[in-house]
PDB file of C-alpha atoms in Angstrom:
ATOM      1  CA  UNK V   1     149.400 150.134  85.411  1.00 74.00           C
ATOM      2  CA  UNK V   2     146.558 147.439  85.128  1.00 78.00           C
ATOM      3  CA  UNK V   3     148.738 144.804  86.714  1.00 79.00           C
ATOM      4  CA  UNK V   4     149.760 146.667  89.624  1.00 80.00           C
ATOM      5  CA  UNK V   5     145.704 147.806  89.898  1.00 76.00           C
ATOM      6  CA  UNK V   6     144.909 143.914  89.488  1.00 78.00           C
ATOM      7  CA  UNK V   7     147.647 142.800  92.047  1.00 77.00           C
ATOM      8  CA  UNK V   8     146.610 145.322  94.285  1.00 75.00           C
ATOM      9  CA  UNK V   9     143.036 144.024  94.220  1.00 71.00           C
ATOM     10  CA  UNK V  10     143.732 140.635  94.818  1.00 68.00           C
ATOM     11  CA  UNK V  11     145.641 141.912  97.796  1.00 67.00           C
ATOM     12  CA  UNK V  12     143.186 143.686  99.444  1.00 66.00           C
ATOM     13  CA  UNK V  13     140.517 140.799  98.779  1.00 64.00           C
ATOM     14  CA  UNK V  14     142.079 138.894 100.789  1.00 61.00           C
ATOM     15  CA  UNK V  15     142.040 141.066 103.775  1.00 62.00           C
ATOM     16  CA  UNK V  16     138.653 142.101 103.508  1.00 59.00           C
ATOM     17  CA  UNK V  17     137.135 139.687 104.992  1.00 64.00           C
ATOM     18  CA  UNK V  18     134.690 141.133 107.597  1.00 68.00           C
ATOM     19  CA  UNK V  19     134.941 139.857 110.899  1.00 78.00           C
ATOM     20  CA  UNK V  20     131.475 139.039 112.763  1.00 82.00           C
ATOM     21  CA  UNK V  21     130.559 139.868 116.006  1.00 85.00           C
ATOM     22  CA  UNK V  22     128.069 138.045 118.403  1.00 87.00           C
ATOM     23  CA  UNK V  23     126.387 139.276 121.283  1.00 85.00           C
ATOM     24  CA  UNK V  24     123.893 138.871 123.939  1.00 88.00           C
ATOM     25  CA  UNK V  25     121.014 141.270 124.777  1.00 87.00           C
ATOM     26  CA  UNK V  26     119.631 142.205 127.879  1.00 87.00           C
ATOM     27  CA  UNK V  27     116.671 139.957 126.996  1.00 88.00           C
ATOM     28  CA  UNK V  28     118.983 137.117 126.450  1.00 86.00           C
ATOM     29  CA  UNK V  29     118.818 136.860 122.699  1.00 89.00           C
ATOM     30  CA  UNK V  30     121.863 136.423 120.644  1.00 87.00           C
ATOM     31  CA  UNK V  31     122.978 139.304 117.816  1.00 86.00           C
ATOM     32  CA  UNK V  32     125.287 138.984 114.733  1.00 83.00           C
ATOM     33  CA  UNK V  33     126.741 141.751 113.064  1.00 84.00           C
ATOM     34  CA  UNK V  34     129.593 142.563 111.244  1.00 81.00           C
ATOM     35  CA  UNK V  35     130.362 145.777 113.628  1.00 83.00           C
ATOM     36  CA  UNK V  36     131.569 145.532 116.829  1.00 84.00           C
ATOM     37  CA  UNK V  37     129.121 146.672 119.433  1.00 83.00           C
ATOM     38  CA  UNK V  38     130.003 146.856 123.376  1.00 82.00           C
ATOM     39  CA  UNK V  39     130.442 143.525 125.227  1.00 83.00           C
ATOM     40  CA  UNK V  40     130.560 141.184 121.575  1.00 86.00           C
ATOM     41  CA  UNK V  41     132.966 138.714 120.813  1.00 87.00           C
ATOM     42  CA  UNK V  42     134.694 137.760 117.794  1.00 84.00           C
ATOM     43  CA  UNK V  43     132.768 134.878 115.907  1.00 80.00           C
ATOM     44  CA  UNK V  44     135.609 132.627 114.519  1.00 78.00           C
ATOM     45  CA  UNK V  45     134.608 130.324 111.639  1.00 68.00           C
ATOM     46  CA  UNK V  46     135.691 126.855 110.719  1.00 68.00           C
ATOM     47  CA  UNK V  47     137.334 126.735 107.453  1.00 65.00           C
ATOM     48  CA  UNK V  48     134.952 123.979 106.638  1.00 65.00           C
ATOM     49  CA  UNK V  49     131.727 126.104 107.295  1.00 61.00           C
ATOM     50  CA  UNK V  50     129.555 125.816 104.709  1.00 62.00           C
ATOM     51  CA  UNK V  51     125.838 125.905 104.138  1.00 64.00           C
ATOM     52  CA  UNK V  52     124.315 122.460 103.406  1.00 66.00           C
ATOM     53  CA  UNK V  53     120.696 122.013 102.503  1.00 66.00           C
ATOM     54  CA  UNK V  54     119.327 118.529 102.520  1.00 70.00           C
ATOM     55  CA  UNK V  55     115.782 118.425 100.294  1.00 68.00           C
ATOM     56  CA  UNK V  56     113.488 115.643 101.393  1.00 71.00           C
ATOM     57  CA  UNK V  57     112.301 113.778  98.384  1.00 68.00           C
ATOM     58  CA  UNK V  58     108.510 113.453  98.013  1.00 68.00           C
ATOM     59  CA  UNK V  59     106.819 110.035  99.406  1.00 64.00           C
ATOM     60  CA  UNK V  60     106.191 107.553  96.867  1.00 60.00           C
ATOM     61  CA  UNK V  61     102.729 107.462  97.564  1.00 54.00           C
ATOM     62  CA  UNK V  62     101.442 110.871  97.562  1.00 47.00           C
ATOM     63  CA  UNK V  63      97.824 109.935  98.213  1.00 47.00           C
ATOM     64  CA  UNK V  64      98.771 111.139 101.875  1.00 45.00           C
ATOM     65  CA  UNK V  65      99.433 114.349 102.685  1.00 46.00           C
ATOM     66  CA  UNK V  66     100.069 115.979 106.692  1.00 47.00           C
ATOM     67  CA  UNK V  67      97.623 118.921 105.926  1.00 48.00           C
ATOM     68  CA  UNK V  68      94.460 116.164 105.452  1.00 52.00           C
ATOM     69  CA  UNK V  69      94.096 114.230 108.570  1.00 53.00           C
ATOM     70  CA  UNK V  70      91.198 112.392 106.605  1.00 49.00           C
ATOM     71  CA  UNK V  71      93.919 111.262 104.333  1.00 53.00           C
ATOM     72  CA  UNK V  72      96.252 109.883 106.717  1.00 65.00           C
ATOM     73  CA  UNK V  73      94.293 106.060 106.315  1.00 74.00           C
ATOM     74  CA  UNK V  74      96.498 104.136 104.045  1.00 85.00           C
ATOM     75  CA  UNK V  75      93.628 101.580 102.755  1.00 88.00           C
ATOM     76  CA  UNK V  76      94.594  97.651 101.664  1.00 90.00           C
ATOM     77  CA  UNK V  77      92.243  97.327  99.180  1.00 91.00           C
ATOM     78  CA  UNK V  78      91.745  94.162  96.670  1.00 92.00           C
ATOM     79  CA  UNK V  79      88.838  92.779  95.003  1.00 92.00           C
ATOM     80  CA  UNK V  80      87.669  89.264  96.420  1.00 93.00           C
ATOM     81  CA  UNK V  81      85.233  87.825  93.987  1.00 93.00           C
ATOM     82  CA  UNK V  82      84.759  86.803  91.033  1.00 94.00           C
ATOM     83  CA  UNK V  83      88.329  85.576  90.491  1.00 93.00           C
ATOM     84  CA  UNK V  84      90.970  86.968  87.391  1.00 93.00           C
ATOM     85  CA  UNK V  85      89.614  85.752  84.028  1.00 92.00           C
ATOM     86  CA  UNK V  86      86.562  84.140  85.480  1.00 93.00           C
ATOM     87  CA  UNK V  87      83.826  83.499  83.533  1.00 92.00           C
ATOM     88  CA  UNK V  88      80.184  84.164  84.888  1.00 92.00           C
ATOM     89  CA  UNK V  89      77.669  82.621  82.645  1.00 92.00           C
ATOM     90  CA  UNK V  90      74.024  84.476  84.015  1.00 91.00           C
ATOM     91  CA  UNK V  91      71.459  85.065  81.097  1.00 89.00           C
ATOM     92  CA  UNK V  92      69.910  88.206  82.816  1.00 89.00           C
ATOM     93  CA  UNK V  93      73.546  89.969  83.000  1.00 90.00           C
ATOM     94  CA  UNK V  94      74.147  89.707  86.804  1.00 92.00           C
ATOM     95  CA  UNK V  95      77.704  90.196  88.173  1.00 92.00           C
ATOM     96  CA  UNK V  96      78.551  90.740  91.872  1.00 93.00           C
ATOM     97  CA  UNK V  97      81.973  92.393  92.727  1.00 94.00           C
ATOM     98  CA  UNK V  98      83.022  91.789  95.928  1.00 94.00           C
ATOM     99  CA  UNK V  99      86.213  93.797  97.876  1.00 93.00           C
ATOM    100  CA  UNK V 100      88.396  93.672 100.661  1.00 92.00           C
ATOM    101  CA  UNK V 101      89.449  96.888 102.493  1.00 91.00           C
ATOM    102  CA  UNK V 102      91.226  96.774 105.811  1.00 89.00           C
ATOM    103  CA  UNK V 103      91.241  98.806 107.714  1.00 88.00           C
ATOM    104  CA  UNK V 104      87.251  99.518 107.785  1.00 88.00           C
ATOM    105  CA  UNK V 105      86.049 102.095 105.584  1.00 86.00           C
ATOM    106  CA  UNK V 106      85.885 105.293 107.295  1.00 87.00           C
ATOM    107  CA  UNK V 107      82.215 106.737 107.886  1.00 86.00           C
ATOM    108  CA  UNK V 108      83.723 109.977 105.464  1.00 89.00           C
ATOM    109  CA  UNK V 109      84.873 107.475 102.969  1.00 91.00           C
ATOM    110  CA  UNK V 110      83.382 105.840  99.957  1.00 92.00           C
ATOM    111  CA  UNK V 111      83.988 103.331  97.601  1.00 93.00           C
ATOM    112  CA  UNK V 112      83.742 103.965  93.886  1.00 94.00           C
ATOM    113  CA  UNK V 113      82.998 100.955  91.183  1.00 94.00           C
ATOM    114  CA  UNK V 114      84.552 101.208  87.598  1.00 94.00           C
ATOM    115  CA  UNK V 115      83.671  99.410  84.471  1.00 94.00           C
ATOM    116  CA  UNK V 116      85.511  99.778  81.967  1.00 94.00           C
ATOM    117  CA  UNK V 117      86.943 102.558  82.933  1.00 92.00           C
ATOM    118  CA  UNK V 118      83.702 104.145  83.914  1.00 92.00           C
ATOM    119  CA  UNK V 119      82.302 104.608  87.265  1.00 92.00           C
ATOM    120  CA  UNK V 120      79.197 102.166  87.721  1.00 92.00           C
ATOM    121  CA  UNK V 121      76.440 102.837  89.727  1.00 87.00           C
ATOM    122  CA  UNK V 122      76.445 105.321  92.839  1.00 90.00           C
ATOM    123  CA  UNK V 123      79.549 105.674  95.307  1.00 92.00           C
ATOM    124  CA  UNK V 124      78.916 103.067  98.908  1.00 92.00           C
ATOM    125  CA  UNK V 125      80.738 102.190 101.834  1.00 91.00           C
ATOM    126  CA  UNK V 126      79.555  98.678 101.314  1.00 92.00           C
ATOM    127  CA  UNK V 127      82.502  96.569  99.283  1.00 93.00           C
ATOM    128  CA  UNK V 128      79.534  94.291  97.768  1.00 93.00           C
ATOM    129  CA  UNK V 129      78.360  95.488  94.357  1.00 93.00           C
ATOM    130  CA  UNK V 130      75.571  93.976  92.670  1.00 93.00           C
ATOM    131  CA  UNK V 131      75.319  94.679  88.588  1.00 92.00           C
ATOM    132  CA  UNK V 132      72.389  94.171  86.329  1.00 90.00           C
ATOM    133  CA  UNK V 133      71.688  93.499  82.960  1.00 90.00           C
ATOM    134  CA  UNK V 134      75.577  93.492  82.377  1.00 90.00           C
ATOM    135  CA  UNK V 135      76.539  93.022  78.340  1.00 90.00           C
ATOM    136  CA  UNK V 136      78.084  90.033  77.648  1.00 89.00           C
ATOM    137  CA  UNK V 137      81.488  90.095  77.199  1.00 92.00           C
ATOM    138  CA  UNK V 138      85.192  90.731  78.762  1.00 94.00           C
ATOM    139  CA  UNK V 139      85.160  93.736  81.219  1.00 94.00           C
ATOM    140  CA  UNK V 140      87.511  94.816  83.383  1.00 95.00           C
ATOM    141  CA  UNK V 141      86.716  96.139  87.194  1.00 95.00           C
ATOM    142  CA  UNK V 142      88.081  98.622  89.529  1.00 94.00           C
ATOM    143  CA  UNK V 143      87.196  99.541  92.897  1.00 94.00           C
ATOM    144  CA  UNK V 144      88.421 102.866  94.341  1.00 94.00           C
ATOM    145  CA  UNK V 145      88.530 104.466  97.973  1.00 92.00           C
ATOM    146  CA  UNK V 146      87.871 107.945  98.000  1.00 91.00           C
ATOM    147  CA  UNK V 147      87.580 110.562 100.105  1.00 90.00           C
ATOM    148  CA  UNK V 148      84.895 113.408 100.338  1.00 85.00           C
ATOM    149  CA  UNK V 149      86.587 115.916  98.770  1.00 87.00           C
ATOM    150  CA  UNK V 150      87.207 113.303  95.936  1.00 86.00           C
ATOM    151  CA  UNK V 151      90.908 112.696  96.468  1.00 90.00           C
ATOM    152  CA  UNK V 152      91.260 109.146  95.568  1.00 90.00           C
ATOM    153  CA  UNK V 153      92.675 107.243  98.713  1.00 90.00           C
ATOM    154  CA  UNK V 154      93.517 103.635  97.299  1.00 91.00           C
ATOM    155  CA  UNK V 155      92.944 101.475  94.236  1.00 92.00           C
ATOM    156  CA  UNK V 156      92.389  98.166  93.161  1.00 93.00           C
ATOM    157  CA  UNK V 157      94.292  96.710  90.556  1.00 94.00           C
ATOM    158  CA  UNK V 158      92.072  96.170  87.226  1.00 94.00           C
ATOM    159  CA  UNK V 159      90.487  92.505  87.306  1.00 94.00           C
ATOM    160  CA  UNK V 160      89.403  90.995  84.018  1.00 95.00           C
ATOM    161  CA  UNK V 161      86.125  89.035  83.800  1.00 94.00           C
ATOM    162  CA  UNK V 162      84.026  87.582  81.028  1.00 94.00           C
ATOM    163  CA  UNK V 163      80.402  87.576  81.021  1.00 91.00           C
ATOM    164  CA  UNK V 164      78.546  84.730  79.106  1.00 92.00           C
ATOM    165  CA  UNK V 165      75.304  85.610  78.282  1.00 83.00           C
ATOM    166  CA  UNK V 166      72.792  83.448  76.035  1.00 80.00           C
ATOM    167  CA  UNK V 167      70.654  85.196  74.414  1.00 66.00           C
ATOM    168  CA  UNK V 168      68.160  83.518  72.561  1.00 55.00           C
ATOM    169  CA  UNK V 169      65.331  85.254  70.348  1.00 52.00           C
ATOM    170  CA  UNK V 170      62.467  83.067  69.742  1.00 52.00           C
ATOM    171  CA  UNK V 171      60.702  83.485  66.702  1.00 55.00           C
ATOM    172  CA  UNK V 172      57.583  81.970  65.800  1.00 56.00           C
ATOM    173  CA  UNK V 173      57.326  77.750  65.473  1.00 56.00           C
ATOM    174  CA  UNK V 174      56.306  77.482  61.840  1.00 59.00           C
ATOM    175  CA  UNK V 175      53.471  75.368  61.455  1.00 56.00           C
ATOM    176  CA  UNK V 176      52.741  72.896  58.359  1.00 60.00           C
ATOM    177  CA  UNK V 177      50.649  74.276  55.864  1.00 59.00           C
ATOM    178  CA  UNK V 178      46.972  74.233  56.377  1.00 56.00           C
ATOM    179  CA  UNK V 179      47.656  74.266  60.674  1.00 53.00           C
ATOM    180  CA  UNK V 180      46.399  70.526  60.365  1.00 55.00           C
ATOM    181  CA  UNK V 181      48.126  67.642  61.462  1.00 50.00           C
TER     182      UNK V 181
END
């Protein structure tokens, strides 16, 4: 009994396929359905029909995005002076950092300097930046582009440089014993 219920099954699944119909309105737009209406045609299918969804993979750099037209400026950005590993020997702890951006900034963008890993100084759209009373030391600089809403638009990579700084606390010149000569 449950093989000829199973066989019987299989046998109608095969015929039950519904046909589709396709036909125009009086507007001119096309219908589907899987009931034949007056004036539609048959809609044969390829065996090899099948739905196939191609994903687009994400950009690499996601720093630009369609919705943000103020985004869309793909910055070259490198830092100029001092050089990698130079050493800047300035008792008073003066460094200037000096970039390269191309294209020009844009009047809604801003460069951002970090020391350390912590943002020196307030944001510009000049690339010169001009540091005071600097410990001495190795640091290590990065100069960001960013946008208003703070999205950050291109980078720098770090650049190491070493501060010498001579520091020299005077003390008093001892005198001989007495003051005289």
């Amino acid at each position: 009994m449950r093989l000829s219920l199973t066989i019987s099954l299989l046998f109608f699944t095969l015929f039950a396929q519904a046909t589709v119909y396709k036909w125009v309105d009086k507007d001119g737009k096309i219908h589907y359905s899987d009931k034949p209406i007056e004036n539609s045609e048959a809609v044969e299918f390829k065996s090899n029909t099948q739905n196939q969804i191609k994903l687009q993979m994400p950009k690499a750099n996601a720093s630009a995005s369609n919705d943000d037209p103020e985004s869309l400026t793909q910055y070259n950005l490198s830092i100029a002076s001092p050089a990698e590993e130079e050493t800047i020997r300035d008792n008073e702890g003066k460094i200037t950092i000096m970039a390269r951006i191309s294209p020009d900034l844009d009047t809604k963008h801003v460069l951002v300097l970090l020391m350390d890993g912590v943002v020196v100084g307030t944001p510009q759209t000049s690339p010169i930046f001009s540091l005071k009373d600097i410990d001495r030391g190795e640091h290590s600089f990065v100069i960001k582009a960013v946008a208003q809403n703070g999205k950050q638009l291109a980078s720098t990579p770090p650049r190491k440089i070493y501060l010498h700084r001579a520091i020299i606390s005077r003390q008093g010149t001892p005198t001989p014993f007495g003051g005289v000569n």
